[in-house]
């Protein structure tokens, strides 16, 4: 059940938004464990019998390791299955090639004819001459003709080379959505772009010999963009044009992945979805993209609400007081031991109170 629950895709959009915003797996893991550190008792140790939050020493590490091993086992199974499928394909290919080789027949070698220098003719040659009497041809010319035909005609076993077809560029939004580099965006001739609620990410492909930042020039304006690389023959423009909407240049940055691409992050001025990067280029269908907001775009107030709901859910699973109950308990404790209280001197008992979530405003 634990592994089956983790295989659900109901959180994929939120997690994908975080991964796209961070940019790499290590940063993604840091975000996840940072959340556990800041907002949960995952790293808190139970040292005293009266401690109510946290885990015994070593338990949190075991939980993380167990989760890793669960999916590491699945990954090894996937690798073994792929290896087995590859071996079966290679074996079948070898069998097909062997069967095709047996069906191929080697062309017959042209029969050599020995000519006598004394001028005497063999009976075989006489017979051949008699048969071909309708179109007489000297033996020497006939041998040369057969040799020429054999040289011109290719052997039957030789197959004409097949030209490899170039990879087809995705054109449908469903294809764009399947690739993180074009998620909610598109693939264009020499760049791909994706977007979330507040940012755009562009990957401009560069030649393999572009390895240093000084070989690249990126000019980002509030309404324009230009990407140039320095070749031996001079500057070469890879991307240039007017942006479809305005951007915030102060929060827009770029970096070079040596030999691969220029990675550009543009900060939107307004929180709306773009249908293209450059004005005049082919636009995407906004109705077919995922318009859900990722956690990375939620403001502080909304974050606080989500954090409280997450905390309450975690507390409820452990049978512990939720945030609204804890807040009321703090107020009740102040009057529990107050002068004239019938409970003075007794241990505070929160089970005496039934507090609904609507009774407290945060």
C-alpha positions as a LaTeX table, in Angstrom:
\begin{tabular}{lrrr}
\hline
Residue & $x$ (\AA) & $y$ (\AA) & $z$ (\AA) \\
\hline
Unk1 & 0.00 & 0.00 & 0.00 \\
Unk2 & 2.84 & 2.39 & 0.81 \\
Unk3 & 4.42 & 1.98 & $-2.63$ \\
Unk4 & 1.07 & 1.98 & $-4.44$ \\
Unk5 & 0.11 & 5.27 & $-2.82$ \\
Unk6 & 3.38 & 6.86 & $-3.93$ \\
Unk7 & 2.79 & 5.75 & $-7.55$ \\
Unk8 & $-0.28$ & 7.98 & $-7.91$ \\
Unk9 & $-0.07$ & 10.89 & $-10.34$ \\
Unk10 & $-2.38$ & 13.22 & $-8.41$ \\
Unk11 & 0.57 & 15.32 & $-7.16$ \\
Unk12 & 2.51 & 15.31 & $-10.44$ \\
Unk13 & 1.53 & 18.82 & $-11.50$ \\
Unk14 & 2.64 & 20.42 & $-8.22$ \\
Unk15 & 5.88 & 18.41 & $-8.13$ \\
Unk16 & 6.59 & 19.10 & $-11.79$ \\
Unk17 & 6.14 & 22.82 & $-11.16$ \\
Unk18 & 8.70 & 22.69 & $-8.35$ \\
Unk19 & 11.16 & 20.66 & $-10.46$ \\
Unk20 & 10.87 & 23.05 & $-13.40$ \\
Unk21 & 11.36 & 26.04 & $-11.13$ \\
Unk22 & 14.44 & 24.58 & $-9.41$ \\
Unk23 & 15.95 & 23.09 & $-12.57$ \\
Unk24 & 17.64 & 19.91 & $-11.31$ \\
Unk25 & 16.98 & 16.83 & $-9.18$ \\
Unk26 & 19.43 & 17.78 & $-6.41$ \\
Unk27 & 17.72 & 21.12 & $-5.92$ \\
Unk28 & 14.33 & 19.40 & $-5.99$ \\
Unk29 & 15.41 & 17.03 & $-3.21$ \\
Unk30 & 16.76 & 19.96 & $-1.20$ \\
Unk31 & 13.36 & 21.66 & $-1.47$ \\
Unk32 & 11.54 & 18.52 & $-0.28$ \\
Unk33 & 13.79 & 17.87 & 2.69 \\
Unk34 & 13.89 & 21.58 & 3.49 \\
Unk35 & 10.10 & 21.51 & 3.71 \\
Unk36 & 10.26 & 18.51 & 6.05 \\
Unk37 & 12.78 & 20.39 & 8.19 \\
Unk38 & 10.87 & 23.69 & 8.31 \\
Unk39 & 7.26 & 22.54 & 8.47 \\
Unk40 & 7.19 & 19.07 & 10.03 \\
Unk41 & 8.72 & 17.13 & 12.91 \\
Unk42 & 10.61 & 14.83 & 10.51 \\
Unk43 & 14.03 & 15.93 & 11.84 \\
Unk44 & 12.93 & 16.39 & 15.44 \\
Unk45 & 14.09 & 13.70 & 17.88 \\
Unk46 & 12.03 & 12.15 & 20.66 \\
Unk47 & 14.47 & 12.25 & 23.58 \\
Unk48 & 12.17 & 12.51 & 26.60 \\
Unk49 & 9.07 & 10.40 & 27.45 \\
Unk50 & 6.95 & 13.55 & 27.52 \\
Unk51 & 8.02 & 14.65 & 24.01 \\
Unk52 & 5.07 & 14.54 & 21.64 \\
Unk53 & 6.68 & 15.67 & 18.37 \\
Unk54 & 9.35 & 13.93 & 16.36 \\
Unk55 & 10.74 & 10.44 & 15.91 \\
Unk56 & 13.14 & 8.24 & 17.85 \\
Unk57 & 16.80 & 8.52 & 16.74 \\
Unk58 & 17.41 & 6.84 & 13.39 \\
Unk59 & 13.73 & 6.43 & 12.45 \\
Unk60 & 13.57 & 9.41 & 10.06 \\
Unk61 & 16.71 & 8.22 & 8.26 \\
Unk62 & 15.23 & 4.72 & 7.98 \\
Unk63 & 12.00 & 6.14 & 6.52 \\
Unk64 & 13.89 & 8.07 & 3.84 \\
Unk65 & 16.12 & 5.10 & 3.04 \\
Unk66 & 13.14 & 2.74 & 2.84 \\
Unk67 & 11.40 & 5.05 & 0.36 \\
Unk68 & 14.58 & 5.17 & $-1.76$ \\
Unk69 & 14.99 & 1.38 & $-1.70$ \\
Unk70 & 11.36 & 0.82 & $-2.72$ \\
Unk71 & 11.82 & 2.66 & $-5.99$ \\
Unk72 & 15.43 & 1.61 & $-6.48$ \\
Unk73 & 14.13 & $-1.97$ & $-6.56$ \\
Unk74 & 11.54 & $-0.99$ & $-9.20$ \\
Unk75 & 14.21 & 0.81 & $-11.23$ \\
Unk76 & 16.46 & $-2.29$ & $-11.20$ \\
Unk77 & 13.53 & $-4.41$ & $-12.39$ \\
Unk78 & 12.89 & $-1.92$ & $-15.21$ \\
Unk79 & 16.58 & $-2.06$ & $-16.22$ \\
Unk80 & 16.56 & $-5.85$ & $-16.25$ \\
Unk81 & 13.39 & $-5.89$ & $-18.34$ \\
Unk82 & 14.80 & $-3.41$ & $-20.85$ \\
Unk83 & 18.06 & $-5.40$ & $-21.06$ \\
Unk84 & 16.13 & $-8.62$ & $-21.66$ \\
Unk85 & 14.04 & $-6.99$ & $-24.38$ \\
Unk86 & 17.20 & $-5.65$ & $-26.02$ \\
Unk87 & 18.86 & $-9.07$ & $-25.96$ \\
Unk88 & 15.75 & $-10.66$ & $-27.48$ \\
Unk89 & 15.68 & $-8.06$ & $-30.26$ \\
Unk90 & 19.37 & $-8.62$ & $-31.03$ \\
Unk91 & 18.91 & $-12.39$ & $-31.03$ \\
Unk92 & 15.92 & $-12.13$ & $-33.38$ \\
Unk93 & 17.85 & $-9.77$ & $-35.64$ \\
Unk94 & 20.77 & $-12.21$ & $-35.85$ \\
Unk95 & 18.37 & $-15.07$ & $-36.65$ \\
Unk96 & 16.69 & $-13.01$ & $-39.38$ \\
Unk97 & 20.06 & $-12.07$ & $-40.88$ \\
Unk98 & 21.19 & $-15.71$ & $-40.82$ \\
Unk99 & 17.95 & $-16.82$ & $-42.49$ \\
Unk100 & 18.28 & $-14.11$ & $-45.12$ \\
Unk101 & 21.89 & $-15.17$ & $-45.78$ \\
Unk102 & 20.82 & $-18.75$ & $-46.46$ \\
Unk103 & 18.21 & $-17.58$ & $-48.98$ \\
Unk104 & 20.75 & $-15.50$ & $-50.89$ \\
Unk105 & 22.38 & $-17.28$ & $-53.86$ \\
Unk106 & 25.83 & $-16.35$ & $-55.12$ \\
Unk107 & 25.74 & $-15.38$ & $-58.85$ \\
Unk108 & 27.29 & $-17.97$ & $-61.17$ \\
Unk109 & 30.85 & $-17.27$ & $-62.25$ \\
Unk110 & 31.29 & $-16.59$ & $-65.96$ \\
Unk111 & 32.71 & $-19.72$ & $-67.60$ \\
Unk112 & 36.20 & $-19.21$ & $-68.90$ \\
Unk113 & 36.88 & $-20.34$ & $-72.46$ \\
Unk114 & 40.38 & $-21.46$ & $-73.34$ \\
Unk115 & 41.53 & $-20.47$ & $-76.81$ \\
Unk116 & 44.10 & $-22.59$ & $-78.61$ \\
Unk117 & 47.02 & $-20.75$ & $-80.11$ \\
Unk118 & 47.40 & $-23.37$ & $-82.94$ \\
Unk119 & 44.04 & $-22.35$ & $-84.43$ \\
Unk120 & 42.38 & $-25.73$ & $-83.73$ \\
Unk121 & 38.84 & $-25.51$ & $-82.34$ \\
Unk122 & 37.43 & $-27.58$ & $-79.54$ \\
Unk123 & 34.21 & $-29.49$ & $-80.22$ \\
Unk124 & 32.47 & $-27.48$ & $-77.54$ \\
Unk125 & 33.34 & $-24.25$ & $-79.28$ \\
Unk126 & 32.16 & $-25.65$ & $-82.59$ \\
Unk127 & 28.84 & $-26.55$ & $-81.02$ \\
Unk128 & 28.51 & $-23.13$ & $-79.47$ \\
Unk129 & 29.28 & $-21.51$ & $-82.82$ \\
Unk130 & 26.69 & $-23.68$ & $-84.58$ \\
Unk131 & 23.98 & $-22.75$ & $-82.11$ \\
Unk132 & 24.74 & $-19.07$ & $-82.49$ \\
Unk133 & 25.05 & $-19.19$ & $-86.25$ \\
Unk134 & 22.15 & $-16.74$ & $-86.70$ \\
Unk135 & 24.23 & $-13.96$ & $-85.05$ \\
Unk136 & 27.85 & $-14.93$ & $-85.43$ \\
Unk137 & 30.28 & $-13.35$ & $-82.94$ \\
Unk138 & 33.97 & $-14.02$ & $-82.43$ \\
Unk139 & 34.76 & $-15.97$ & $-79.28$ \\
Unk140 & 37.01 & $-13.19$ & $-77.99$ \\
Unk141 & 34.21 & $-10.58$ & $-78.26$ \\
Unk142 & 31.71 & $-12.94$ & $-76.61$ \\
Unk143 & 33.97 & $-13.49$ & $-73.60$ \\
Unk144 & 34.55 & $-9.75$ & $-73.27$ \\
Unk145 & 30.79 & $-9.06$ & $-73.54$ \\
Unk146 & 29.93 & $-11.56$ & $-70.79$ \\
Unk147 & 32.63 & $-10.11$ & $-68.54$ \\
Unk148 & 31.29 & $-6.60$ & $-69.14$ \\
Unk149 & 27.70 & $-7.65$ & $-68.30$ \\
Unk150 & 28.87 & $-9.41$ & $-65.15$ \\
Unk151 & 30.74 & $-6.27$ & $-64.07$ \\
Unk152 & 27.82 & $-3.91$ & $-64.78$ \\
Unk153 & 25.05 & $-5.95$ & $-63.14$ \\
Unk154 & 25.27 & $-5.76$ & $-59.31$ \\
Unk155 & 25.04 & $-8.97$ & $-57.27$ \\
Unk156 & 21.51 & $-9.81$ & $-56.10$ \\
Unk157 & 22.55 & $-9.72$ & $-52.44$ \\
Unk158 & 23.57 & $-6.04$ & $-52.50$ \\
Unk159 & 20.79 & $-3.79$ & $-51.09$ \\
Unk160 & 20.44 & $-0.13$ & $-51.98$ \\
Unk161 & 21.24 & 2.18 & $-49.04$ \\
Unk162 & 18.25 & 3.73 & $-47.25$ \\
Unk163 & 18.52 & 7.36 & $-46.26$ \\
Unk164 & 17.72 & 8.00 & $-42.58$ \\
Unk165 & 14.73 & 10.28 & $-42.08$ \\
Unk166 & 15.31 & 13.28 & $-39.81$ \\
Unk167 & 13.49 & 13.28 & $-36.47$ \\
Unk168 & 10.04 & 14.77 & $-36.78$ \\
Unk169 & 9.59 & 18.05 & $-34.89$ \\
Unk170 & 6.58 & 17.94 & $-32.51$ \\
Unk171 & 3.67 & 20.04 & $-33.75$ \\
Unk172 & 0.77 & 19.23 & $-31.41$ \\
Unk173 & 0.30 & 20.66 & $-27.92$ \\
Unk174 & $-0.14$ & 17.14 & $-26.53$ \\
Unk175 & 3.42 & 16.40 & $-27.71$ \\
Unk176 & 4.72 & 19.65 & $-26.17$ \\
Unk177 & 3.10 & 18.78 & $-22.83$ \\
Unk178 & 4.97 & 15.46 & $-22.70$ \\
Unk179 & 8.38 & 17.21 & $-22.67$ \\
Unk180 & 9.46 & 19.32 & $-19.64$ \\
Unk181 & 11.41 & 21.65 & $-21.97$ \\
Unk182 & 8.20 & 22.57 & $-23.85$ \\
Unk183 & 5.64 & 22.07 & $-21.07$ \\
Unk184 & 2.90 & 24.70 & $-21.48$ \\
Unk185 & 5.01 & 26.01 & $-24.36$ \\
Unk186 & 6.31 & 24.73 & $-27.69$ \\
Unk187 & 9.26 & 23.47 & $-29.75$ \\
Unk188 & 10.53 & 25.89 & $-32.40$ \\
Unk189 & 13.23 & 25.66 & $-35.08$ \\
Unk190 & 16.24 & 26.35 & $-32.84$ \\
Unk191 & 14.76 & 26.75 & $-29.35$ \\
Unk192 & 12.16 & 25.36 & $-26.96$ \\
Unk193 & 10.15 & 27.25 & $-24.35$ \\
Unk194 & 7.98 & 26.44 & $-21.35$ \\
Unk195 & 6.12 & 28.50 & $-18.77$ \\
Unk196 & 4.40 & 28.53 & $-15.43$ \\
Unk197 & 2.17 & 31.18 & $-13.85$ \\
Unk198 & 4.94 & 33.75 & $-13.35$ \\
Unk199 & 8.00 & 32.71 & $-15.41$ \\
Unk200 & 9.12 & 31.62 & $-18.87$ \\
Unk201 & 12.04 & 29.31 & $-19.59$ \\
Unk202 & 13.74 & 29.27 & $-23.00$ \\
Unk203 & 16.42 & 26.83 & $-24.18$ \\
Unk204 & 18.30 & 28.08 & $-27.26$ \\
Unk205 & 20.43 & 25.31 & $-28.81$ \\
Unk206 & 24.11 & 26.15 & $-29.43$ \\
Unk207 & 26.88 & 24.34 & $-31.37$ \\
Unk208 & 29.01 & 21.86 & $-29.43$ \\
Unk209 & 32.09 & 24.08 & $-29.57$ \\
Unk210 & 30.34 & 26.90 & $-27.65$ \\
Unk211 & 31.76 & 26.17 & $-24.19$ \\
Unk212 & 32.45 & 29.56 & $-22.59$ \\
Unk213 & 30.15 & 32.37 & $-21.54$ \\
Unk214 & 32.28 & 34.88 & $-23.45$ \\
Unk215 & 31.30 & 33.10 & $-26.68$ \\
Unk216 & 27.64 & 34.05 & $-26.07$ \\
Unk217 & 25.83 & 37.39 & $-26.03$ \\
Unk218 & 22.28 & 37.61 & $-24.64$ \\
Unk219 & 20.47 & 40.96 & $-24.77$ \\
Unk220 & 17.21 & 40.97 & $-22.79$ \\
Unk221 & 14.97 & 44.04 & $-22.99$ \\
Unk222 & 11.54 & 44.59 & $-21.53$ \\
Unk223 & 10.04 & 43.89 & $-24.98$ \\
Unk224 & 12.83 & 42.23 & $-26.96$ \\
Unk225 & 15.42 & 39.48 & $-26.90$ \\
Unk226 & 18.53 & 38.65 & $-28.95$ \\
Unk227 & 20.84 & 35.64 & $-28.56$ \\
Unk228 & 24.15 & 35.59 & $-30.47$ \\
Unk229 & 27.14 & 33.22 & $-30.49$ \\
Unk230 & 30.66 & 34.07 & $-31.63$ \\
Unk231 & 31.81 & 31.85 & $-34.51$ \\
Unk232 & 35.18 & 31.92 & $-36.31$ \\
Unk233 & 33.50 & 33.70 & $-39.22$ \\
Unk234 & 31.90 & 36.26 & $-36.90$ \\
Unk235 & 28.74 & 36.71 & $-34.74$ \\
Unk236 & 25.82 & 34.42 & $-35.54$ \\
Unk237 & 22.27 & 35.26 & $-34.37$ \\
Unk238 & 20.37 & 32.25 & $-32.97$ \\
Unk239 & 17.25 & 34.04 & $-31.73$ \\
Unk240 & 16.00 & 37.59 & $-32.16$ \\
Unk241 & 12.66 & 39.34 & $-32.06$ \\
Unk242 & 10.02 & 41.32 & $-30.19$ \\
Unk243 & 8.50 & 39.60 & $-27.17$ \\
Unk244 & 4.77 & 38.96 & $-27.22$ \\
Unk245 & 4.36 & 40.67 & $-23.82$ \\
Unk246 & 6.56 & 42.76 & $-21.54$ \\
Unk247 & 8.86 & 41.14 & $-18.98$ \\
Unk248 & 10.63 & 42.18 & $-15.79$ \\
Unk249 & 14.29 & 42.49 & $-16.82$ \\
Unk250 & 15.56 & 42.80 & $-13.23$ \\
Unk251 & 14.43 & 39.27 & $-12.39$ \\
Unk252 & 15.34 & 37.73 & $-15.76$ \\
Unk253 & 18.61 & 35.78 & $-16.01$ \\
Unk254 & 20.48 & 33.47 & $-18.39$ \\
Unk255 & 23.22 & 30.85 & $-18.21$ \\
Unk256 & 25.14 & 28.61 & $-20.60$ \\
Unk257 & 25.07 & 24.83 & $-20.57$ \\
Unk258 & 28.39 & 24.26 & $-22.40$ \\
Unk259 & 27.96 & 22.68 & $-25.80$ \\
Unk260 & 24.20 & 22.32 & $-25.33$ \\
Unk261 & 22.10 & 25.42 & $-24.91$ \\
Unk262 & 21.63 & 28.91 & $-23.51$ \\
Unk263 & 19.10 & 28.66 & $-20.67$ \\
Unk264 & 17.06 & 31.87 & $-20.26$ \\
Unk265 & 14.56 & 32.57 & $-17.47$ \\
Unk266 & 12.20 & 35.48 & $-18.11$ \\
Unk267 & 10.05 & 36.95 & $-15.33$ \\
Unk268 & 6.54 & 37.90 & $-16.44$ \\
Unk269 & 5.18 & 41.37 & $-15.63$ \\
Unk270 & 1.61 & 40.10 & $-15.37$ \\
Unk271 & 0.35 & 36.73 & $-14.21$ \\
Unk272 & $-1.15$ & 35.46 & $-17.45$ \\
Unk273 & $-0.38$ & 32.70 & $-19.93$ \\
Unk274 & 1.65 & 33.40 & $-23.07$ \\
Unk275 & 0.67 & 31.88 & $-26.44$ \\
Unk276 & 4.13 & 32.52 & $-27.96$ \\
Unk277 & 7.54 & 33.97 & $-27.08$ \\
Unk278 & 8.09 & 36.18 & $-30.12$ \\
Unk279 & 5.56 & 38.39 & $-31.82$ \\
Unk280 & 4.64 & 36.96 & $-35.23$ \\
Unk281 & 5.60 & 33.34 & $-34.56$ \\
Unk282 & 3.15 & 30.44 & $-34.49$ \\
Unk283 & 0.99 & 30.58 & $-31.35$ \\
Unk284 & 0.00 & 27.66 & $-29.14$ \\
Unk285 & $-3.54$ & 26.77 & $-28.09$ \\
Unk286 & $-3.85$ & 28.17 & $-24.55$ \\
Unk287 & $-6.92$ & 25.99 & $-24.01$ \\
Unk288 & $-4.78$ & 22.84 & $-24.18$ \\
Unk289 & $-2.13$ & 23.72 & $-21.58$ \\
Unk290 & $-2.19$ & 23.05 & $-17.84$ \\
Unk291 & $-3.30$ & 26.28 & $-16.14$ \\
Unk292 & $-2.96$ & 25.06 & $-12.56$ \\
Unk293 & $-0.67$ & 27.19 & $-10.42$ \\
Unk294 & 2.41 & 25.50 & $-9.01$ \\
Unk295 & 3.40 & 25.83 & $-5.34$ \\
Unk296 & 6.33 & 27.98 & $-6.41$ \\
Unk297 & 3.94 & 30.76 & $-7.53$ \\
Unk298 & 1.78 & 30.85 & $-4.38$ \\
Unk299 & 2.17 & 34.03 & $-2.29$ \\
Unk300 & 3.13 & 34.09 & 1.41 \\
Unk301 & $-0.43$ & 34.33 & 2.72 \\
Unk302 & $-1.58$ & 31.35 & 0.67 \\
Unk303 & 1.58 & 29.50 & 1.67 \\
Unk304 & 0.70 & 30.05 & 5.33 \\
Unk305 & $-2.77$ & 28.57 & 4.82 \\
Unk306 & $-1.39$ & 25.55 & 2.96 \\
Unk307 & 1.31 & 25.03 & 5.59 \\
Unk308 & $-1.32$ & 25.11 & 8.35 \\
Unk309 & $-3.52$ & 22.61 & 6.50 \\
Unk310 & $-0.54$ & 20.33 & 5.96 \\
Unk311 & 0.40 & 20.59 & 9.64 \\
Unk312 & $-3.17$ & 19.83 & 10.73 \\
Unk313 & $-3.33$ & 16.80 & 8.46 \\
Unk314 & $-0.04$ & 15.51 & 9.87 \\
Unk315 & $-1.27$ & 16.08 & 13.45 \\
Unk316 & $-4.59$ & 14.37 & 12.78 \\
Unk317 & $-2.87$ & 11.25 & 11.42 \\
Unk318 & $-0.90$ & 11.02 & 14.67 \\
Unk319 & $-3.95$ & 11.66 & 16.88 \\
Unk320 & $-2.48$ & 14.95 & 18.08 \\
Unk321 & $-4.15$ & 18.39 & 18.52 \\
Unk322 & $-4.57$ & 20.43 & 15.36 \\
Unk323 & $-3.63$ & 24.10 & 15.07 \\
Unk324 & $-7.07$ & 25.46 & 16.00 \\
Unk325 & $-7.19$ & 23.18 & 19.06 \\
Unk326 & $-3.68$ & 24.12 & 20.13 \\
Unk327 & $-4.54$ & 27.81 & 19.94 \\
Unk328 & $-7.63$ & 27.37 & 22.13 \\
Unk329 & $-5.73$ & 25.14 & 24.55 \\
Unk330 & $-3.16$ & 27.89 & 25.08 \\
Unk331 & $-5.92$ & 30.32 & 26.01 \\
Unk332 & $-7.64$ & 27.79 & 28.29 \\
Unk333 & $-4.41$ & 26.99 & 30.11 \\
Unk334 & $-4.15$ & 30.60 & 31.20 \\
Unk335 & $-7.49$ & 30.36 & 33.00 \\
Unk336 & $-7.05$ & 26.77 & 34.21 \\
Unk337 & $-4.86$ & 27.72 & 37.15 \\
Unk338 & $-6.23$ & 31.24 & 37.62 \\
Unk339 & $-7.47$ & 32.43 & 40.98 \\
Unk340 & $-10.95$ & 31.01 & 41.66 \\
Unk341 & $-10.74$ & 28.33 & 38.95 \\
Unk342 & $-12.27$ & 24.99 & 40.03 \\
Unk343 & $-9.46$ & 23.25 & 38.11 \\
Unk344 & $-6.62$ & 25.01 & 39.89 \\
Unk345 & $-3.89$ & 22.59 & 40.93 \\
Unk346 & $-5.09$ & 19.89 & 38.53 \\
Unk347 & $-3.29$ & 18.78 & 35.38 \\
Unk348 & $-4.71$ & 20.40 & 32.26 \\
Unk349 & $-6.92$ & 17.92 & 30.36 \\
Unk350 & $-7.55$ & 18.97 & 26.73 \\
Unk351 & $-9.94$ & 16.03 & 26.20 \\
Unk352 & $-12.56$ & 17.91 & 28.22 \\
Unk353 & $-13.01$ & 20.34 & 25.32 \\
Unk354 & $-14.46$ & 19.74 & 21.87 \\
Unk355 & $-13.29$ & 22.56 & 19.64 \\
Unk356 & $-14.54$ & 22.93 & 16.05 \\
Unk357 & $-12.20$ & 24.40 & 13.42 \\
Unk358 & $-14.65$ & 27.24 & 12.71 \\
Unk359 & $-14.41$ & 28.48 & 16.28 \\
Unk360 & $-10.94$ & 29.91 & 15.71 \\
Unk361 & $-9.86$ & 32.56 & 13.19 \\
Unk362 & $-6.22$ & 32.75 & 12.10 \\
\hline
\end{tabular}
